[in-house]
Short mmCIF file of C-alpha atoms and ligand atoms in Angstrom, two decimals:
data_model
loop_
_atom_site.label_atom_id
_atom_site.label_comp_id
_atom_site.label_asym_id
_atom_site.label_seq_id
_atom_site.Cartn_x
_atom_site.Cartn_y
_atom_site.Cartn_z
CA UNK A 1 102.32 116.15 92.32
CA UNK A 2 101.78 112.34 92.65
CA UNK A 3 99.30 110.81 95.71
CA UNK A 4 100.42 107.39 94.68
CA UNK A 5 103.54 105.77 93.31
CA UNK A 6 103.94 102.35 92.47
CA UNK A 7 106.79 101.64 90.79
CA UNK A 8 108.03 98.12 89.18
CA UNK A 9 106.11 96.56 92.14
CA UNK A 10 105.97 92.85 92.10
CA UNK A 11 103.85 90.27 94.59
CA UNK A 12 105.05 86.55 94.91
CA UNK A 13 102.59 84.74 97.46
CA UNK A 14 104.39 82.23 99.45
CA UNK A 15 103.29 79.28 97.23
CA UNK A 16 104.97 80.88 95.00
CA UNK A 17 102.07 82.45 92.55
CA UNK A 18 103.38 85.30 91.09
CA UNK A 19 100.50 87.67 91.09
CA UNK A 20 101.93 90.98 90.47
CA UNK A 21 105.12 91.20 87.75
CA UNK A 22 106.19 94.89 87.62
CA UNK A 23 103.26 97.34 88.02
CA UNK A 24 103.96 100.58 87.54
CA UNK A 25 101.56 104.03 87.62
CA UNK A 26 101.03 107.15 89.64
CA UNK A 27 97.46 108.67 90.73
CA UNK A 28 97.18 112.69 90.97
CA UNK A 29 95.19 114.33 93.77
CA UNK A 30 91.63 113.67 93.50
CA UNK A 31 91.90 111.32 90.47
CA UNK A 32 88.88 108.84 90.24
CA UNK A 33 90.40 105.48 89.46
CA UNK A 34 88.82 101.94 88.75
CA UNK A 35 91.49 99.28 88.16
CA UNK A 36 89.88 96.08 86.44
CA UNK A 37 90.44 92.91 85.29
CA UNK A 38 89.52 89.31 85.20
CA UNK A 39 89.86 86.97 88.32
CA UNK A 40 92.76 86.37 89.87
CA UNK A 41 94.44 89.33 87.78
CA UNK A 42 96.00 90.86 91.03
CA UNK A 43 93.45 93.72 91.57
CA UNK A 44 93.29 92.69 94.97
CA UNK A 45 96.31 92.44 95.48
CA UNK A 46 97.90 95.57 94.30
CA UNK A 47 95.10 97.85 96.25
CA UNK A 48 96.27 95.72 99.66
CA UNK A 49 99.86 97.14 98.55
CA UNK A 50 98.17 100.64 98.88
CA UNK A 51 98.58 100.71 102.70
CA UNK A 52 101.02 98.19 103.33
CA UNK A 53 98.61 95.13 103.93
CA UNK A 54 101.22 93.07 102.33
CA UNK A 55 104.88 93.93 101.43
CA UNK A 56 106.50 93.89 98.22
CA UNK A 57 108.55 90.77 96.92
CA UNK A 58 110.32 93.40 94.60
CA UNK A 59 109.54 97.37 93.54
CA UNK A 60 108.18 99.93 96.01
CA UNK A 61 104.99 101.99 96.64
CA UNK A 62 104.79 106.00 97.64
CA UNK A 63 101.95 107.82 99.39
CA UNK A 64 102.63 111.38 98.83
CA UNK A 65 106.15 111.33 99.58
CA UNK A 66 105.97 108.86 102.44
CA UNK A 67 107.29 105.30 101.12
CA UNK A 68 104.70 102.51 102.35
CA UNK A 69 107.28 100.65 104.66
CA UNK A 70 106.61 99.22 108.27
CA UNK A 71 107.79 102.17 110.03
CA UNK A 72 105.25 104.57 108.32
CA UNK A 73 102.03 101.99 108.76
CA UNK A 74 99.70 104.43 111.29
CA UNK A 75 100.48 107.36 108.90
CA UNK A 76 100.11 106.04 105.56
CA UNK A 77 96.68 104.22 107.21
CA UNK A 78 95.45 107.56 108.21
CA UNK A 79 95.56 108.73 104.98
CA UNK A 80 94.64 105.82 102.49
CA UNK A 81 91.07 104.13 103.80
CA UNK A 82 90.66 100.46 103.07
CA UNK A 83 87.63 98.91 102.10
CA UNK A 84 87.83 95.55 101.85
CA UNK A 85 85.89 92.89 100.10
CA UNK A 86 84.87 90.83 102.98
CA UNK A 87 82.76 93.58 105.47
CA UNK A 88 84.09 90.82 107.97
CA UNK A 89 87.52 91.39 107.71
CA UNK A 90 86.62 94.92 109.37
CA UNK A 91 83.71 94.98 111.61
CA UNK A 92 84.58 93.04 114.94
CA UNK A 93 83.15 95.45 117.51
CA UNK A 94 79.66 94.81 119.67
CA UNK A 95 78.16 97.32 117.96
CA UNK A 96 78.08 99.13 114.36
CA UNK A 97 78.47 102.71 116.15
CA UNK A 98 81.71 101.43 118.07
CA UNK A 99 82.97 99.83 114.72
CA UNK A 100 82.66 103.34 113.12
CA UNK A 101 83.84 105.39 116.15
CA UNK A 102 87.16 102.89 116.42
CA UNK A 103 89.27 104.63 113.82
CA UNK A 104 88.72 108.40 115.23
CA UNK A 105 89.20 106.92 119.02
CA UNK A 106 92.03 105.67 118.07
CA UNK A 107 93.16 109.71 116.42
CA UNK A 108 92.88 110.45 119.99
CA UNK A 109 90.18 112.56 118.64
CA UNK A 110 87.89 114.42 121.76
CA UNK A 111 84.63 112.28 122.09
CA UNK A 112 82.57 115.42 120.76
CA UNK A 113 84.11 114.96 117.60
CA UNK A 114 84.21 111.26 117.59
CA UNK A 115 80.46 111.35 117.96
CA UNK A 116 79.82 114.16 114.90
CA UNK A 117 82.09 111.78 112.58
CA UNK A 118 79.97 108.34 113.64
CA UNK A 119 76.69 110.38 112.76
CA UNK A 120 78.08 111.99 109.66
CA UNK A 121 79.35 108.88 108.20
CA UNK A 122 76.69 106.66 108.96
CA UNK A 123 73.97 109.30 107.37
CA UNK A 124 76.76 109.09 104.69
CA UNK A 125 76.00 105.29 103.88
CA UNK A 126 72.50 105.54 104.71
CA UNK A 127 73.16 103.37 107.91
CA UNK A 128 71.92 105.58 110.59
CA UNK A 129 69.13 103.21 111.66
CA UNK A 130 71.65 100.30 112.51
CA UNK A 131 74.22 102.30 114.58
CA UNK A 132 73.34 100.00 118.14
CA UNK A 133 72.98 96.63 115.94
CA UNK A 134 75.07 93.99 116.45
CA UNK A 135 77.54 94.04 113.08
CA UNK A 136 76.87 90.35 112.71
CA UNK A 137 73.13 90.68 112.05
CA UNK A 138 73.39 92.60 109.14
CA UNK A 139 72.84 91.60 106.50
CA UNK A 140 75.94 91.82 103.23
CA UNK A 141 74.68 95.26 101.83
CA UNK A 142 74.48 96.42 105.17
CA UNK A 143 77.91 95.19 106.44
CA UNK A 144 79.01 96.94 103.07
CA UNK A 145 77.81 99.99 104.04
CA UNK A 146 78.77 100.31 107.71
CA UNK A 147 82.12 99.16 106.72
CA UNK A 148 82.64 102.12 104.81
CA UNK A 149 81.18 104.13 106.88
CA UNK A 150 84.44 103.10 109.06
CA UNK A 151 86.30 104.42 106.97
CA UNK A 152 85.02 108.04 106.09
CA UNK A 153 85.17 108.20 109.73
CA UNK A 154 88.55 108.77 109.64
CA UNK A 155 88.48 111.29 106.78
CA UNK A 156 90.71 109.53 104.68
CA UNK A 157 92.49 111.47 101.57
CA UNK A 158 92.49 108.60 99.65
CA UNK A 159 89.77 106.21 99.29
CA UNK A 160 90.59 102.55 98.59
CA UNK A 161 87.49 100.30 98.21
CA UNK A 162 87.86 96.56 96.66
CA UNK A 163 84.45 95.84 94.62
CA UNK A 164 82.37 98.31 97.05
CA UNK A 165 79.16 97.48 94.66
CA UNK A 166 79.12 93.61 94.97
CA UNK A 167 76.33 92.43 97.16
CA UNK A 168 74.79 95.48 97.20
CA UNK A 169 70.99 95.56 96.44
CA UNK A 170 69.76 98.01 93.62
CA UNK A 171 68.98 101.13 95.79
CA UNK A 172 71.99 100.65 97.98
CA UNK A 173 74.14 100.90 94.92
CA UNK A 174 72.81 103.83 93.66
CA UNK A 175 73.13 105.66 96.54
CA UNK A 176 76.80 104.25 96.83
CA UNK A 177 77.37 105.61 93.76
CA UNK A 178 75.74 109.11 94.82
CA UNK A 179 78.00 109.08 97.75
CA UNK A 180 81.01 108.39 95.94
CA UNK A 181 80.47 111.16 92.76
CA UNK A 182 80.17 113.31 95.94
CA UNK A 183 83.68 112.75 97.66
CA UNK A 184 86.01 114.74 96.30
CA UNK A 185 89.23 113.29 97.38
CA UNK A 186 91.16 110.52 95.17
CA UNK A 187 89.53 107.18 95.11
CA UNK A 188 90.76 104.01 93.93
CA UNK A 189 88.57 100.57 93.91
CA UNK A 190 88.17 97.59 91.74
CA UNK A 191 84.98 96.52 90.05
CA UNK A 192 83.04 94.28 87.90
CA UNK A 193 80.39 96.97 87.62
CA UNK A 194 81.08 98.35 84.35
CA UNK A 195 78.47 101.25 84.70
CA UNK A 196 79.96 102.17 88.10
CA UNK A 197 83.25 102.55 85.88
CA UNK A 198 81.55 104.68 83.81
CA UNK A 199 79.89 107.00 85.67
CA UNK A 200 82.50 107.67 88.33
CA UNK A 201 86.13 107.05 87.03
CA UNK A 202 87.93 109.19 84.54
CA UNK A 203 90.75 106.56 84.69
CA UNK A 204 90.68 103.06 83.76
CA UNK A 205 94.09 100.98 84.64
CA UNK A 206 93.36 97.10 83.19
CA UNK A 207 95.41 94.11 85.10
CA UNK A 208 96.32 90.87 82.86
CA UNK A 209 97.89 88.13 84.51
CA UNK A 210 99.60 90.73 86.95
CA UNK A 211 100.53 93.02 84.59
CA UNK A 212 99.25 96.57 83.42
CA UNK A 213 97.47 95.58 80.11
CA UNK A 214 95.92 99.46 79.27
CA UNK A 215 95.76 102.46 81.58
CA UNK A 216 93.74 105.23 79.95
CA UNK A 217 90.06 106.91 80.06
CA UNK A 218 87.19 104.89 80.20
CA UNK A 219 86.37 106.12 76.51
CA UNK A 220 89.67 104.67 75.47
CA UNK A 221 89.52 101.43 77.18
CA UNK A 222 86.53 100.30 76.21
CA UNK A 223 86.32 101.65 72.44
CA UNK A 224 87.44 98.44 71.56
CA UNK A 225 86.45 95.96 73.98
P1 ADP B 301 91.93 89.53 91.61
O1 ADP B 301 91.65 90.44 92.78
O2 ADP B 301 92.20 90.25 90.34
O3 ADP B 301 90.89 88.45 91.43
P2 ADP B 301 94.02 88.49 93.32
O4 ADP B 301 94.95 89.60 93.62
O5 ADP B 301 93.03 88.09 94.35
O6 ADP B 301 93.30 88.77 91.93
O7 ADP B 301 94.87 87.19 92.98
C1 ADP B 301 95.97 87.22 92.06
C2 ADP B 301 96.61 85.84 92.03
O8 ADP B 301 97.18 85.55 93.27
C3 ADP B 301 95.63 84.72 91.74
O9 ADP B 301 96.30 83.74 90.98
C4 ADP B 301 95.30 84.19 93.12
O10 ADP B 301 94.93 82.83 93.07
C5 ADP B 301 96.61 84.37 93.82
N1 ADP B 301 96.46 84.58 95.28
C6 ADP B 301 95.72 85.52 95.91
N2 ADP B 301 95.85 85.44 97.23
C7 ADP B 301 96.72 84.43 97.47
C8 ADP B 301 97.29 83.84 98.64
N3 ADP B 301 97.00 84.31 99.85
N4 ADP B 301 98.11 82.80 98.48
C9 ADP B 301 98.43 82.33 97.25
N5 ADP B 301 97.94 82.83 96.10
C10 ADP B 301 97.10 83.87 96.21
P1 ADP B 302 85.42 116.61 107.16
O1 ADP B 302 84.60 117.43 106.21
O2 ADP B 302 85.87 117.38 108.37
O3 ADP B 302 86.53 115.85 106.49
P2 ADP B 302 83.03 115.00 107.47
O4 ADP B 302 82.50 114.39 108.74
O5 ADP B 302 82.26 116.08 106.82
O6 ADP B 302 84.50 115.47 107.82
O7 ADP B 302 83.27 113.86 106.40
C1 ADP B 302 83.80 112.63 106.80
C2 ADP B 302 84.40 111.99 105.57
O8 ADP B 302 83.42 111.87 104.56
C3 ADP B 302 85.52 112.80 104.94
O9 ADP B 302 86.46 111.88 104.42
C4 ADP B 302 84.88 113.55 103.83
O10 ADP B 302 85.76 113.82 102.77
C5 ADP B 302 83.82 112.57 103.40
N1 ADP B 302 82.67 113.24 102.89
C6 ADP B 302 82.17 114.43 103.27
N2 ADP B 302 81.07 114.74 102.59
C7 ADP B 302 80.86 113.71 101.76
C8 ADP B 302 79.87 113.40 100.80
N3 ADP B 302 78.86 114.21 100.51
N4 ADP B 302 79.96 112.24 100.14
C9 ADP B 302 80.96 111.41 100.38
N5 ADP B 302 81.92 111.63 101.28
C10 ADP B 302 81.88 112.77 101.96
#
């Protein structure tokens, strides 16, 4: 059974750029999917389609069998964890623990458990070591990391992560990468990292010009490129 539908999905900004013009795929449980592309292709786009960050101009988008419509916002966001590009767009408490404990507060999880997801995720990330800093002194590896630590937090089926590698330092990447191979639910992000691709995704989906130019394994995709 499908975790994602998008079906004939189109995006119109309101300058009227046409970024998306009829994407359609589905994503299995615990499929591992980069979706790639030149600039301004509409990978960003699409994944902020994923939980309803922006609403369709035309065509629709499932989660499970909940359609991604203003009424079912807090559920589908429970269950598909955005990472953005910017860390800023979702770190705006005093501190990095509070940023990661906002999503299970906000469960209405009991604080015991609140507390053993803040420590879990931030050992995820390697972050530990910042959890009373200030989010705005981090640096943009850093930021990278405690925002998704925000998001494990909240045990997310579905990981959504827009280029989680960029700005990351060497080390940090790797061990992004280790972290990732290790989660075993279905995750979806865009990258320019071709050996990230690689190494974690067993799907490749290619945007042109806001269209799906080649969907297929990595192998596949890139015999010819
Ligand atoms: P990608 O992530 O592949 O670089 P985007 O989804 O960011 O592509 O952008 C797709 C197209 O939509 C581009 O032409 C971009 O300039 C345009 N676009 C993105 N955001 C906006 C916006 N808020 N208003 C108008 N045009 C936008
Ligand atoms: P639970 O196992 O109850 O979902 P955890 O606190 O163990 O909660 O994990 C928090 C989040 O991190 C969950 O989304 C889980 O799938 C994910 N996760 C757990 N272990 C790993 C791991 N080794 N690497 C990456 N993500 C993990």
């Amino acid at each position: 059974h499908h975790i994602v539908e998008v079906r004939d999905l189109r995006h119109s900004y309101p300058d009227g750029t046409e970024a998306l013009r009829g994407i359609s795929f589905t994503i299995h449980h615990g499929e591992s999917v980069a979706v790639i592309g030149a600039n301004g292709a509409g990978k960003s786009t699409l994944l902020l389609h994923l939980n309803g960050y922006l609403t369709p101009t035309d065509g629709n988008v499932r989660i499970g069998d909940t359609p991604v419509i203003k009424g079912t916002l807090p559920e589908v966001r429970r269950t598909v964890g955005m990472v953005f590009q910017d860390p800023d767009d979702q770190l705006f408490m005093p501190t990095v623990a509070d940023d990661v404990a906002f999503g299970p507060l906000n469960l209405g999880l009991p604080a015991g458990e609140v507390e053993r997801r803040v420590t879990d995720s931030l050992a995820l990330v390697g972050a530990g070591h910042l959890r009373e800093k200030p989010p705005y002194r981090l640096s943009g590896g850093e930021k990278k990391r405690v925002a998704i630590a925000t998001v494990l937090s909240m045990s997310p089926d579905i990981l959504v992560m827009d280029e989680p590698t960029a700005g990351l330092d060497p080390f940090a990447r790797r061990q992004l990468m280790g972290l990732l191979r290790e989660f075993r639910h279905t995750k979806i992000f865009t990258s320019h990292d071709l050996d990230m691709v690689l190494e974690l995704c067993e799907r490749v989906i290619v945007l042109r010009e806001g269209v799906v130019a080649a969907d297929g394994p990595p192998r596949e995709i890139f015999r010819n490129a």
